Every structure is written in C-alpha cells, then in structure tokens.
C-alpha cells in the first residue's frame, strides 16, 4: 500500500494505497483468516475488498480499469516476525459470497498472468556498484535506472534505501529519530550487512548504492 497500484489492508484496521492510510475495517492478528476479493465486473472499475474470518469488511478500493491499463494484480503478503499460511480457495472461506466470486484455484489458467521472471542462473545476474563522492547523484541515478528497467527488478542495496523503507503508516521513520541519528545508522548498517549476505545466495539483479 505504499506504492502506486499497491492496495493493502493491515492488522491495525487501516487500508492503504500510494502511501496514504485510512481507517477501513476491523483489526486482525494471530489466528485470524483474511480474504481478499477483486471484482472485475463492477463496470468501469475494479472493486477490491477484504474479509476477516468470513465477515465482509466492505469495498476498500475502486480502481479505474483505464488506470490499470491491462496490468495484472498480484496477491502479496507483507509480514514481520510472524508466519502465515496461504489459501487460494481450497479452504472455502467465501461463504455466501461464493455466489458472486470465484476461488482463485477454480479460475482457468487463461485468467492468470505470470509475473516477470528473475535470472535463471547466477551467470545471468547483474550487480552494479555505484562509485562517486557523497551527494554526487549516485542514488538518483540508481533509482531512475531501476525505474527505467522494470523487467530487471533491481534490488537497490544501501543504508539510504533501507532507511527510506523504515516507515510507519507511510511516514519515514527518520522523523522519529530526531537527536538519535547515532541509533538509526548502526541499525541500518546491520540490516545492510545481513541483506548483502542474503543477496549473495539469491538469483536477482542488484545495485549496490553505498558510500
């Protein structure tokens, strides 16, 4: 829910899209079952809504089909310090809504759209390393290059990229660290070191943007 065409429903009971968070449905947590519904037959819009333990929470988003321009919507779950189990319809959580919606597993494969595939081998992976003085424009170039090549799905590695993701309700966490910069930098550095260890084992494309 922090990016364009990303639509979320969080455990705090808020919905989000494009970095904007609003009150929406009930809070949820451990043991709850959350369902996501997409109605492509609502006229010129796609209606997105959610279930909590079988209870419909109402329409969360109305997305103009013209804005999607044929782009597919992909299910995604973002978690921290917890485990989840995915269910694409086999457990039957729709209840009375089963008359209006299809379970994902019941859809013909012609309705599916495969996402962009990653590198098939380590030999096909790309790793770009930014070199230059501070404030020379390395990060700006890296972000633009990644945006201009969406098929590459570059992962930008650097403390700046990590701190930009330290958000609470779409707001950068840096604002909450006023006067405690010495706390934030070591945390971001530890995260970066761990990400580099993970990156070495993954078949992906990377841009190392670290002074």
mmCIF file of C-alpha atoms in Angstrom:
data_model
loop_
_atom_site.group_PDB
_atom_site.id
_atom_site.type_symbol
_atom_site.label_atom_id
_atom_site.label_comp_id
_atom_site.label_asym_id
_atom_site.label_seq_id
_atom_site.Cartn_x
_atom_site.Cartn_y
_atom_site.Cartn_z
ATOM 1 C CA UNK A 1 0.000 0.000 0.000
ATOM 2 C CA UNK A 2 2.956 2.377 -0.134
ATOM 3 C CA UNK A 3 3.351 2.309 -3.917
ATOM 4 C CA UNK A 4 1.053 3.231 -6.827
ATOM 5 C CA UNK A 5 -1.238 0.314 -7.789
ATOM 6 C CA UNK A 6 -0.494 -1.354 -4.441
ATOM 7 C CA UNK A 7 -3.523 -1.859 -2.209
ATOM 8 C CA UNK A 8 -3.283 -3.043 1.360
ATOM 9 C CA UNK A 9 -5.280 -3.940 4.465
ATOM 10 C CA UNK A 10 -3.221 -4.023 7.645
ATOM 11 C CA UNK A 11 -3.616 -5.530 11.082
ATOM 12 C CA UNK A 12 -4.301 -2.075 12.521
ATOM 13 C CA UNK A 13 -7.577 -1.980 10.589
ATOM 14 C CA UNK A 14 -6.378 0.569 8.075
ATOM 15 C CA UNK A 15 -6.292 0.424 4.285
ATOM 16 C CA UNK A 16 -3.505 1.946 2.226
ATOM 17 C CA UNK A 17 -2.545 2.790 -1.320
ATOM 18 C CA UNK A 18 0.100 5.109 -2.722
ATOM 19 C CA UNK A 19 1.401 5.773 0.814
ATOM 20 C CA UNK A 20 -1.980 7.074 2.056
ATOM 21 C CA UNK A 21 -3.506 5.271 5.055
ATOM 22 C CA UNK A 22 -7.181 5.445 6.095
ATOM 23 C CA UNK A 23 -9.441 3.694 8.584
ATOM 24 C CA UNK A 24 -11.242 0.794 6.960
ATOM 25 C CA UNK A 25 -12.143 -2.460 8.714
ATOM 26 C CA UNK A 26 -11.589 -4.455 11.874
ATOM 27 C CA UNK A 27 -8.159 -5.039 13.384
ATOM 28 C CA UNK A 28 -6.734 -8.521 12.969
ATOM 29 C CA UNK A 29 -3.927 -10.613 14.399
ATOM 30 C CA UNK A 30 -2.833 -14.119 15.303
ATOM 31 C CA UNK A 31 -5.302 -16.811 14.275
ATOM 32 C CA UNK A 32 -7.412 -14.597 12.014
ATOM 33 C CA UNK A 33 -8.171 -15.545 8.405
ATOM 34 C CA UNK A 34 -8.085 -12.663 5.933
ATOM 35 C CA UNK A 35 -9.566 -12.897 2.468
ATOM 36 C CA UNK A 36 -9.034 -10.560 -0.476
ATOM 37 C CA UNK A 37 -11.700 -10.105 -3.153
ATOM 38 C CA UNK A 38 -11.353 -8.499 -6.581
ATOM 39 C CA UNK A 39 -14.498 -7.721 -8.557
ATOM 40 C CA UNK A 40 -13.679 -7.128 -12.225
ATOM 41 C CA UNK A 41 -17.336 -6.910 -13.210
ATOM 42 C CA UNK A 42 -18.153 -3.654 -11.400
ATOM 43 C CA UNK A 43 -18.478 -1.559 -14.540
ATOM 44 C CA UNK A 44 -15.518 0.623 -15.387
ATOM 45 C CA UNK A 45 -13.861 -0.033 -12.045
ATOM 46 C CA UNK A 46 -12.276 -2.952 -10.224
ATOM 47 C CA UNK A 47 -13.581 -3.170 -6.656
ATOM 48 C CA UNK A 48 -11.182 -4.545 -4.057
ATOM 49 C CA UNK A 49 -12.473 -5.651 -0.666
ATOM 50 C CA UNK A 50 -11.441 -7.872 2.250
ATOM 51 C CA UNK A 51 -12.845 -10.467 4.633
ATOM 52 C CA UNK A 52 -11.936 -11.104 8.262
ATOM 53 C CA UNK A 53 -12.911 -14.583 9.430
ATOM 54 C CA UNK A 54 -15.624 -14.680 6.771
ATOM 55 C CA UNK A 55 -17.036 -11.235 7.590
ATOM 56 C CA UNK A 56 -17.004 -8.836 4.654
ATOM 57 C CA UNK A 57 -15.340 -5.525 5.558
ATOM 58 C CA UNK A 58 -16.863 -3.539 2.673
ATOM 59 C CA UNK A 59 -15.330 -2.160 -0.504
ATOM 60 C CA UNK A 60 -11.847 -0.832 0.237
ATOM 61 C CA UNK A 61 -10.770 0.449 -3.180
ATOM 62 C CA UNK A 62 -12.345 1.272 -6.518
ATOM 63 C CA UNK A 63 -9.648 1.215 -9.180
ATOM 64 C CA UNK A 64 -10.495 2.551 -12.664
ATOM 65 C CA UNK A 65 -9.794 -0.088 -15.286
ATOM 66 C CA UNK A 66 -8.413 2.650 -17.516
ATOM 67 C CA UNK A 67 -5.782 3.421 -14.865
ATOM 68 C CA UNK A 68 -4.736 -0.238 -14.658
ATOM 69 C CA UNK A 69 -4.325 -0.243 -18.458
ATOM 70 C CA UNK A 70 -4.365 -4.020 -18.611
ATOM 71 C CA UNK A 71 -1.880 -4.509 -15.756
ATOM 72 C CA UNK A 72 -2.459 -7.597 -13.651
ATOM 73 C CA UNK A 73 -2.994 -7.514 -9.892
ATOM 74 C CA UNK A 74 -0.847 -9.893 -7.856
ATOM 75 C CA UNK A 75 -1.630 -11.163 -4.317
ATOM 76 C CA UNK A 76 1.043 -10.255 -1.794
ATOM 77 C CA UNK A 77 1.502 -10.504 1.960
ATOM 78 C CA UNK A 78 3.949 -8.343 3.918
ATOM 79 C CA UNK A 79 4.797 -9.668 7.378
ATOM 80 C CA UNK A 80 7.190 -9.014 10.246
ATOM 81 C CA UNK A 81 8.084 -11.547 12.934
ATOM 82 C CA UNK A 82 5.257 -13.940 12.123
ATOM 83 C CA UNK A 83 4.344 -16.868 9.894
ATOM 84 C CA UNK A 84 1.369 -17.103 7.546
ATOM 85 C CA UNK A 85 -0.364 -19.815 5.566
ATOM 86 C CA UNK A 86 -1.691 -19.058 2.099
ATOM 87 C CA UNK A 87 -5.046 -20.302 0.888
ATOM 88 C CA UNK A 88 -6.142 -19.777 -2.707
ATOM 89 C CA UNK A 89 -9.642 -21.101 -2.171
ATOM 90 C CA UNK A 90 -9.254 -24.722 -1.087
ATOM 91 C CA UNK A 91 -10.432 -23.969 2.461
ATOM 92 C CA UNK A 92 -13.611 -22.272 1.244
ATOM 93 C CA UNK A 93 -13.834 -19.011 3.225
ATOM 94 C CA UNK A 94 -16.207 -17.141 0.889
ATOM 95 C CA UNK A 95 -19.433 -18.379 2.457
ATOM 96 C CA UNK A 96 -22.448 -16.587 0.955
ATOM 97 C CA UNK A 97 -20.102 -14.560 -1.273
ATOM 98 C CA UNK A 98 -19.356 -17.748 -3.203
ATOM 99 C CA UNK A 99 -22.318 -16.853 -5.408
ATOM 100 C CA UNK A 100 -20.516 -13.686 -6.558
ATOM 101 C CA UNK A 101 -16.832 -14.641 -6.542
ATOM 102 C CA UNK A 102 -14.643 -17.446 -7.806
ATOM 103 C CA UNK A 103 -11.992 -19.052 -5.651
ATOM 104 C CA UNK A 104 -8.594 -18.451 -7.194
ATOM 105 C CA UNK A 105 -7.874 -22.160 -7.700
ATOM 106 C CA UNK A 106 -11.158 -22.505 -9.632
ATOM 107 C CA UNK A 107 -10.174 -19.945 -12.282
ATOM 108 C CA UNK A 108 -8.971 -21.211 -15.631
ATOM 109 C CA UNK A 109 -5.282 -20.590 -16.255
ATOM 110 C CA UNK A 110 -6.235 -18.295 -19.135
ATOM 111 C CA UNK A 111 -7.267 -15.785 -16.429
ATOM 112 C CA UNK A 112 -3.807 -15.842 -14.868
ATOM 113 C CA UNK A 113 -0.853 -13.640 -15.757
ATOM 114 C CA UNK A 114 2.700 -14.699 -14.968
ATOM 115 C CA UNK A 115 4.903 -12.106 -13.316
ATOM 116 C CA UNK A 116 8.318 -11.137 -14.654
ATOM 117 C CA UNK A 117 10.762 -13.975 -14.177
ATOM 118 C CA UNK A 118 14.102 -13.427 -12.498
ATOM 119 C CA UNK A 119 17.533 -14.549 -13.727
ATOM 120 C CA UNK A 120 17.627 -18.285 -14.364
ATOM 121 C CA UNK A 121 21.221 -18.676 -13.180
ATOM 122 C CA UNK A 122 23.913 -16.799 -11.283
ATOM 123 C CA UNK A 123 25.627 -16.157 -14.617
ATOM 124 C CA UNK A 124 22.636 -14.098 -15.804
ATOM 125 C CA UNK A 125 22.540 -11.895 -12.678
ATOM 126 C CA UNK A 126 23.660 -8.269 -12.782
ATOM 127 C CA UNK A 127 25.378 -6.390 -9.975
ATOM 128 C CA UNK A 128 26.017 -2.678 -10.480
ATOM 129 C CA UNK A 129 28.163 -0.813 -7.966
ATOM 130 C CA UNK A 130 27.804 2.938 -7.665
ATOM 131 C CA UNK A 131 31.087 4.835 -7.295
ATOM 132 C CA UNK A 132 31.362 8.548 -6.527
ATOM 133 C CA UNK A 133 31.613 11.219 -3.877
ATOM 134 C CA UNK A 134 28.747 11.796 -1.434
ATOM 135 C CA UNK A 135 25.906 13.859 -2.959
ATOM 136 C CA UNK A 136 27.237 13.213 -6.477
ATOM 137 C CA UNK A 137 23.884 11.791 -7.624
ATOM 138 C CA UNK A 138 24.517 8.045 -7.280
ATOM 139 C CA UNK A 139 21.216 7.291 -5.571
ATOM 140 C CA UNK A 140 19.263 9.425 -8.033
ATOM 141 C CA UNK A 141 20.831 7.546 -10.940
ATOM 142 C CA UNK A 142 20.219 4.150 -9.307
ATOM 143 C CA UNK A 143 16.540 4.873 -8.678
ATOM 144 C CA UNK A 144 15.998 6.172 -12.214
ATOM 145 C CA UNK A 145 17.862 3.230 -13.758
ATOM 146 C CA UNK A 146 15.775 0.728 -11.776
ATOM 147 C CA UNK A 147 12.547 2.515 -12.784
ATOM 148 C CA UNK A 148 13.600 2.586 -16.447
ATOM 149 C CA UNK A 149 14.254 -1.173 -16.430
ATOM 150 C CA UNK A 150 11.312 -2.715 -14.535
ATOM 151 C CA UNK A 151 11.903 -6.099 -16.098
ATOM 152 C CA UNK A 152 15.247 -6.340 -14.316
ATOM 153 C CA UNK A 153 13.600 -5.916 -10.895
ATOM 154 C CA UNK A 154 16.750 -4.394 -9.445
ATOM 155 C CA UNK A 155 17.156 -4.594 -5.688
ATOM 156 C CA UNK A 156 18.933 -1.430 -4.505
ATOM 157 C CA UNK A 157 21.173 -2.189 -1.536
ATOM 158 C CA UNK A 158 22.336 0.675 0.689
ATOM 159 C CA UNK A 159 21.620 2.277 4.039
ATOM 160 C CA UNK A 160 19.707 5.107 2.353
ATOM 161 C CA UNK A 161 17.383 2.599 0.674
ATOM 162 C CA UNK A 162 16.878 0.799 3.989
ATOM 163 C CA UNK A 163 16.094 3.979 5.914
ATOM 164 C CA UNK A 164 13.627 5.007 3.219
ATOM 165 C CA UNK A 165 11.746 1.762 3.921
ATOM 166 C CA UNK A 166 11.665 2.371 7.682
ATOM 167 C CA UNK A 167 8.168 3.812 7.564
ATOM 168 C CA UNK A 168 5.260 3.919 9.958
ATOM 169 C CA UNK A 169 1.893 4.487 8.251
ATOM 170 C CA UNK A 170 3.744 5.755 5.176
ATOM 171 C CA UNK A 171 5.843 8.289 7.104
ATOM 172 C CA UNK A 172 9.598 7.967 7.160
ATOM 173 C CA UNK A 173 10.913 6.738 10.485
ATOM 174 C CA UNK A 174 13.785 9.241 10.359
ATOM 175 C CA UNK A 175 11.386 11.813 11.753
ATOM 176 C CA UNK A 176 11.052 9.692 14.888
ATOM 177 C CA UNK A 177 14.809 9.587 15.398
ATOM 178 C CA UNK A 178 15.381 13.317 15.953
ATOM 179 C CA UNK A 179 18.518 13.657 18.042
ATOM 180 C CA UNK A 180 19.195 9.915 17.870
ATOM 181 C CA UNK A 181 20.874 9.650 14.476
ATOM 182 C CA UNK A 182 23.629 7.558 16.069
ATOM 183 C CA UNK A 183 20.960 4.917 16.803
ATOM 184 C CA UNK A 184 19.492 4.815 13.313
ATOM 185 C CA UNK A 185 22.751 4.472 11.349
ATOM 186 C CA UNK A 186 24.033 1.326 13.166
ATOM 187 C CA UNK A 187 20.616 -0.319 12.757
ATOM 188 C CA UNK A 188 20.543 0.419 9.034
ATOM 189 C CA UNK A 189 24.142 -0.790 8.666
ATOM 190 C CA UNK A 190 23.339 -4.088 10.402
ATOM 191 C CA UNK A 191 20.373 -4.554 8.082
ATOM 192 C CA UNK A 192 22.540 -3.834 5.033
ATOM 193 C CA UNK A 193 25.203 -6.344 6.087
ATOM 194 C CA UNK A 194 22.521 -9.004 6.526
ATOM 195 C CA UNK A 195 20.895 -8.169 3.185
ATOM 196 C CA UNK A 196 24.249 -8.491 1.405
ATOM 197 C CA UNK A 197 24.692 -11.962 2.908
ATOM 198 C CA UNK A 198 21.221 -12.949 1.688
ATOM 199 C CA UNK A 199 21.774 -11.340 -1.735
ATOM 200 C CA UNK A 200 24.831 -13.485 -2.381
ATOM 201 C CA UNK A 201 22.620 -16.589 -2.283
ATOM 202 C CA UNK A 202 19.772 -15.260 -4.442
ATOM 203 C CA UNK A 203 19.423 -15.159 -8.228
ATOM 204 C CA UNK A 204 18.479 -11.493 -8.573
ATOM 205 C CA UNK A 205 19.793 -8.227 -10.021
ATOM 206 C CA UNK A 206 21.317 -5.731 -7.611
ATOM 207 C CA UNK A 207 22.552 -2.167 -7.463
ATOM 208 C CA UNK A 208 24.975 -1.553 -4.605
ATOM 209 C CA UNK A 209 24.474 2.083 -3.650
ATOM 210 C CA UNK A 210 26.596 2.586 -0.571
ATOM 211 C CA UNK A 211 29.170 5.280 0.110
#
